[in-house]
Amino acid sequence: MSQSFVSVAPHYEELMSHVPYSMWVGYYQLLQAQLGVEHRRLLDVCCGTGTVAGILASEGYQVTGVDLSADMISEARRLRPEIEFHVANAKDMDLGARFEGAYSFFDSFNYITEPDDLRLAIEQVARHLGPGGSLVFDMNTAYAFEKKMFDQKETRKSAPIRYDWVGEYDAGTKLIRVDMRFERNGATFEEIHWQRAYETDEILGWLELAGFGEVLVYDSYTLQPPRRKSDRLHFAASLV
C-alpha cells in the first residue's frame, strides 16, 4: 500500500487548524482520571507533527513522540524543537526508554491495516511502559466507513488549502481506500490513505495479551458506552 503523510506533511498543520486540539487534551486527562492515574511522562504514538505533544508539554508534561512518517517528524522537529521526536514503526520501535503513559490520537491505529501489526504495536507500546502504565487511543469504527465519513471536500476559493476526499469501503476486507486530492496556491498534490476497521473484541483481546488489565471503552468524547452508531471509540487501559 502507498505511503501516507508524505506530500501532505508540510501542509498538515494548516489543514488541521480547525481541530479542537485542546478538547482532545482535556478528554485525555479525563480518561486518565477514569483510570485513576496522573501520568506525566508520556509517549505519543503516531504523533504526526506533534500538536498534541506540544500542548501537553506546555502544561508541564514530558512528552516523546514517534511516527512512521519521516516527513511528518521533520515538520514536528521544525515546529517543536523542544520535544524529542523519533521516526519508527510502532510495531517494532525500540526507544530505549520507559514511560508512565502512552496515547495515540486521530484514528492513527486504523492506519495499521494488518491485524498482526496492530497486535505487535500494542505489545510494543506496553514494553515501553512502566508498571501500572496507561494507554489511551481512539479508533474509527466500521459504521464510520459505511457512512462515508471520509467523503469530505473544501472547494471555496478563499480556503488556503482546497481538497476533495473520496473513500471506498470494502466490508469484506474491512479496508477503506481514501483518494485525497489537494490544491494550494495553484499547485496540486495527491495521496492515497488506507485504514482498517477493527472489532472491539479484537482490540480487547490484544490489550489483554499485552498485559493490560483494566480496559475502559467509550463512545468518543463521552463517558458513555459504545453505541451501535458510534463512529469513533476511545480505549483507556492500564497495565496489570
CSV table of C-alpha atoms in Angstrom, one decimal:
chain,number,residue,atom,x,y,z
A,1,MET,CA,0.0,0.0,0.0
A,2,SER,CA,1.2,3.5,-0.8
A,3,GLN,CA,2.9,5.5,1.9
A,4,SER,CA,0.7,8.2,3.5
A,5,PHE,CA,1.6,11.6,5.0
A,6,VAL,CA,4.3,12.5,2.6
A,7,SER,CA,3.1,15.2,0.2
A,8,VAL,CA,0.7,16.5,2.8
A,9,ALA,CA,3.2,16.8,5.6
A,10,PRO,CA,4.2,20.5,5.0
A,11,HIS,CA,0.5,21.4,4.9
A,12,TYR,CA,-0.8,19.3,7.7
A,13,GLU,CA,-0.8,21.9,10.4
A,14,GLU,CA,-2.9,24.3,8.2
A,15,LEU,CA,-5.1,21.5,7.1
A,16,MET,CA,-5.9,20.5,10.7
A,17,SER,CA,-6.2,24.1,12.0
A,18,HIS,CA,-9.9,23.5,12.7
A,19,VAL,CA,-9.4,20.6,15.0
A,20,PRO,CA,-10.2,21.3,18.7
A,21,TYR,CA,-6.9,20.0,20.0
A,22,SER,CA,-7.4,21.5,23.5
A,23,MET,CA,-10.6,19.5,23.8
A,24,TRP,CA,-8.8,16.3,22.8
A,25,VAL,CA,-6.2,17.0,25.5
A,26,GLY,CA,-8.9,17.7,28.1
A,27,TYR,CA,-10.6,14.4,27.2
A,28,TYR,CA,-7.3,12.6,27.5
A,29,GLN,CA,-6.9,14.0,31.0
A,30,LEU,CA,-10.4,12.9,31.8
A,31,LEU,CA,-9.7,9.4,30.7
A,32,GLN,CA,-6.6,9.3,32.8
A,33,ALA,CA,-8.8,10.3,35.8
A,34,GLN,CA,-11.2,7.5,34.9
A,35,LEU,CA,-8.2,5.1,35.1
A,36,GLY,CA,-7.2,6.6,38.4
A,37,VAL,CA,-3.8,7.7,37.2
A,38,GLU,CA,-2.0,11.0,36.7
A,39,HIS,CA,0.8,10.1,34.3
A,40,ARG,CA,3.1,12.9,33.3
A,41,ARG,CA,5.9,11.2,31.3
A,42,LEU,CA,4.2,10.3,28.1
A,43,LEU,CA,4.8,8.6,24.7
A,44,ASP,CA,2.9,10.0,21.8
A,45,VAL,CA,2.5,7.1,19.3
A,46,CYS,CA,1.9,8.1,15.7
A,47,CYS,CA,2.4,11.7,16.8
A,48,GLY,CA,2.2,13.3,13.4
A,49,THR,CA,3.5,16.9,13.6
A,50,GLY,CA,3.2,16.8,17.3
A,51,THR,CA,0.5,19.3,18.0
A,52,VAL,CA,-1.0,17.4,20.9
A,53,ALA,CA,2.5,16.7,22.3
A,54,GLY,CA,3.2,20.5,22.1
A,55,ILE,CA,0.0,21.3,24.1
A,56,LEU,CA,0.8,18.7,26.8
A,57,ALA,CA,4.4,19.9,27.0
A,58,SER,CA,3.2,23.5,27.6
A,59,GLU,CA,1.2,22.1,30.5
A,60,GLY,CA,4.2,20.6,32.1
A,61,TYR,CA,4.1,17.1,30.7
A,62,GLN,CA,7.3,15.4,29.5
A,63,VAL,CA,6.4,14.0,26.0
A,64,THR,CA,8.3,12.0,23.5
A,65,GLY,CA,6.8,11.5,20.0
A,66,VAL,CA,7.2,8.7,17.5
A,67,ASP,CA,5.8,8.3,14.0
A,68,LEU,CA,6.4,6.2,10.9
A,69,SER,CA,6.4,9.2,8.5
A,70,ALA,CA,9.8,10.8,8.3
A,71,ASP,CA,8.2,13.8,6.6
A,72,MET,CA,5.8,14.4,9.5
A,73,ILE,CA,8.6,14.0,12.0
A,74,SER,CA,10.7,16.5,10.1
A,75,GLU,CA,7.8,19.0,10.5
A,76,ALA,CA,7.4,18.1,14.2
A,77,ARG,CA,11.1,18.8,14.9
A,78,ARG,CA,10.9,22.1,12.9
A,79,LEU,CA,7.8,23.3,14.7
A,80,ARG,CA,8.6,22.0,18.2
A,81,PRO,CA,12.3,21.6,18.7
A,82,GLU,CA,11.9,21.4,22.5
A,83,ILE,CA,10.3,18.0,22.2
A,84,GLU,CA,12.1,14.7,21.4
A,85,PHE,CA,10.8,13.0,18.2
A,86,HIS,CA,11.7,9.7,16.6
A,87,VAL,CA,11.0,8.1,13.3
A,88,ALA,CA,10.0,4.5,14.0
A,89,ASN,CA,7.3,1.9,13.2
A,90,ALA,CA,5.1,1.3,16.3
A,91,LYS,CA,5.2,-2.5,15.8
A,92,ASP,CA,8.9,-2.8,16.3
A,93,MET,CA,10.0,0.6,17.9
A,94,ASP,CA,12.7,0.5,20.5
A,95,LEU,CA,13.3,3.9,22.0
A,96,GLY,CA,15.5,2.7,24.9
A,97,ALA,CA,13.2,4.4,27.4
A,98,ARG,CA,10.1,3.7,29.5
A,99,PHE,CA,7.2,6.0,30.1
A,100,GLU,CA,4.4,6.3,32.6
A,101,GLY,CA,1.7,6.5,29.9
A,102,ALA,CA,1.1,6.4,26.1
A,103,TYR,CA,-1.5,7.7,23.8
A,104,SER,CA,-2.4,7.7,20.1
A,105,PHE,CA,-5.0,10.0,18.7
A,106,PHE,CA,-6.8,10.8,15.4
A,107,ASP,CA,-7.5,7.2,14.4
A,108,SER,CA,-3.8,6.6,13.9
A,109,PHE,CA,-4.2,2.9,14.8
A,110,ASN,CA,-6.7,2.4,12.0
A,111,TYR,CA,-3.8,3.2,9.6
A,112,ILE,CA,-2.2,0.0,10.8
A,113,THR,CA,-4.1,-2.2,8.4
A,114,GLU,CA,-2.6,-5.6,9.1
A,115,PRO,CA,-4.1,-7.1,12.3
A,116,ASP,CA,-0.8,-8.8,13.3
A,117,ASP,CA,1.0,-5.4,13.0
A,118,LEU,CA,-1.6,-3.7,15.3
A,119,ARG,CA,-1.3,-6.5,17.8
A,120,LEU,CA,2.5,-6.1,17.8
A,121,ALA,CA,2.2,-2.3,18.1
A,122,ILE,CA,0.1,-2.7,21.2
A,123,GLU,CA,2.6,-5.1,22.7
A,124,GLN,CA,5.5,-2.8,21.8
A,125,VAL,CA,3.8,0.1,23.5
A,126,ALA,CA,3.3,-2.0,26.6
A,127,ARG,CA,7.0,-2.8,26.6
A,128,HIS,CA,7.7,0.9,26.8
A,129,LEU,CA,5.6,1.4,29.9
A,130,GLY,CA,6.4,1.0,33.5
A,131,PRO,CA,4.3,-0.9,36.0
A,132,GLY,CA,0.7,0.4,36.0
A,133,GLY,CA,1.3,2.3,32.8
A,134,SER,CA,-1.6,3.6,30.8
A,135,LEU,CA,-2.5,3.6,27.1
A,136,VAL,CA,-5.3,5.7,25.6
A,137,PHE,CA,-6.2,5.7,21.9
A,138,ASP,CA,-9.2,6.2,19.6
A,139,MET,CA,-10.3,4.2,16.5
A,140,ASN,CA,-12.8,4.8,13.7
A,141,THR,CA,-15.5,2.1,13.5
A,142,ALA,CA,-16.9,0.2,10.5
A,143,TYR,CA,-20.0,2.3,10.9
A,144,ALA,CA,-18.0,5.5,10.2
A,145,PHE,CA,-16.6,4.0,7.0
A,146,GLU,CA,-20.1,2.7,5.9
A,147,LYS,CA,-21.5,6.2,6.4
A,148,LYS,CA,-18.7,7.7,4.2
A,149,MET,CA,-17.1,9.7,6.9
A,150,PHE,CA,-14.1,10.3,4.7
A,151,ASP,CA,-16.0,11.8,1.8
A,152,GLN,CA,-15.1,15.4,2.5
A,153,LYS,CA,-14.3,18.5,0.4
A,154,GLU,CA,-13.4,22.1,0.8
A,155,THR,CA,-13.6,23.9,-2.5
A,156,ARG,CA,-14.1,27.5,-1.6
A,157,LYS,CA,-11.7,29.8,-3.4
A,158,SER,CA,-11.0,31.6,-0.1
A,159,ALA,CA,-9.8,28.4,1.6
A,160,PRO,CA,-5.9,28.3,2.0
A,161,ILE,CA,-6.0,24.6,1.0
A,162,ARG,CA,-8.7,23.1,-1.1
A,163,TYR,CA,-9.3,19.4,-1.0
A,164,ASP,CA,-11.6,16.6,-2.2
A,165,TRP,CA,-11.5,13.2,-0.5
A,166,VAL,CA,-13.4,10.2,-1.6
A,167,GLY,CA,-13.4,6.9,0.3
A,168,GLU,CA,-14.3,3.4,-0.9
A,169,TYR,CA,-15.0,0.9,1.8
A,170,ASP,CA,-14.9,-2.9,1.3
A,171,ALA,CA,-16.9,-4.6,4.1
A,172,GLY,CA,-15.3,-7.9,3.3
A,173,THR,CA,-11.8,-6.8,4.0
A,174,LYS,CA,-12.8,-4.0,6.4
A,175,LEU,CA,-10.4,-1.8,4.4
A,176,ILE,CA,-11.2,1.7,3.2
A,177,ARG,CA,-9.2,3.4,0.5
A,178,VAL,CA,-9.3,7.2,0.6
A,179,ASP,CA,-8.2,9.1,-2.5
A,180,MET,CA,-7.2,12.6,-1.5
A,181,ARG,CA,-6.6,15.5,-3.8
A,182,PHE,CA,-5.3,18.8,-2.6
A,183,GLU,CA,-4.7,22.2,-4.1
A,184,ARG,CA,-2.7,25.1,-2.7
A,185,ASN,CA,-1.5,28.2,-4.5
A,186,GLY,CA,-2.3,26.7,-7.9
A,187,ALA,CA,-0.3,23.5,-7.2
A,188,THR,CA,-2.0,20.2,-6.7
A,189,PHE,CA,-0.9,17.0,-5.0
A,190,GLU,CA,-2.5,13.7,-4.2
A,191,GLU,CA,-2.3,11.0,-1.6
A,192,ILE,CA,-4.0,7.6,-1.0
A,193,HIS,CA,-4.7,6.7,2.5
A,194,TRP,CA,-5.8,3.3,3.8
A,195,GLN,CA,-7.5,2.4,7.1
A,196,ARG,CA,-8.9,-0.8,8.5
A,197,ALA,CA,-12.0,-1.2,10.8
A,198,TYR,CA,-11.4,-3.5,13.8
A,199,GLU,CA,-13.9,-5.3,16.0
A,200,THR,CA,-13.9,-4.1,19.6
A,201,ASP,CA,-13.4,-7.7,20.8
A,202,GLU,CA,-10.2,-7.9,18.7
A,203,ILE,CA,-8.8,-4.8,20.3
A,204,LEU,CA,-9.7,-6.0,23.8
A,205,GLY,CA,-8.1,-9.4,23.2
A,206,TRP,CA,-4.8,-7.8,22.1
A,207,LEU,CA,-4.8,-5.4,25.0
A,208,GLU,CA,-5.2,-8.4,27.3
A,209,LEU,CA,-2.4,-10.3,25.6
A,210,ALA,CA,-0.1,-7.2,26.1
A,211,GLY,CA,-0.8,-7.2,29.8
A,212,PHE,CA,-3.4,-4.6,30.1
A,213,GLY,CA,-5.9,-5.5,32.9
A,214,GLU,CA,-8.4,-2.7,33.3
A,215,VAL,CA,-9.8,-1.5,29.9
A,216,LEU,CA,-12.5,1.1,29.5
A,217,VAL,CA,-14.2,1.7,26.2
A,218,TYR,CA,-16.3,4.8,25.5
A,219,ASP,CA,-18.3,6.4,22.7
A,220,SER,CA,-15.7,9.1,22.0
A,221,TYR,CA,-15.6,12.4,23.8
A,222,THR,CA,-18.1,11.0,26.4
A,223,LEU,CA,-18.1,8.6,29.3
A,224,GLN,CA,-20.9,6.6,27.7
A,225,PRO,CA,-20.6,3.0,26.5
A,226,PRO,CA,-20.3,2.4,22.7
A,227,ARG,CA,-23.5,2.6,20.7
A,228,ARG,CA,-24.4,0.8,17.5
A,229,LYS,CA,-23.9,4.0,15.6
A,230,SER,CA,-20.7,5.1,17.3
A,231,ASP,CA,-18.4,6.3,14.6
A,232,ARG,CA,-15.3,6.5,16.9
A,233,LEU,CA,-14.4,4.7,20.1
A,234,HIS,CA,-11.9,5.6,22.8
A,235,PHE,CA,-10.0,2.9,24.7
A,236,ALA,CA,-8.3,3.6,28.0
A,237,ALA,CA,-6.2,0.8,29.5
A,238,SER,CA,-3.9,0.2,32.4
A,239,LEU,CA,-1.2,-2.5,32.7
A,240,VAL,CA,-1.7,-5.0,35.5
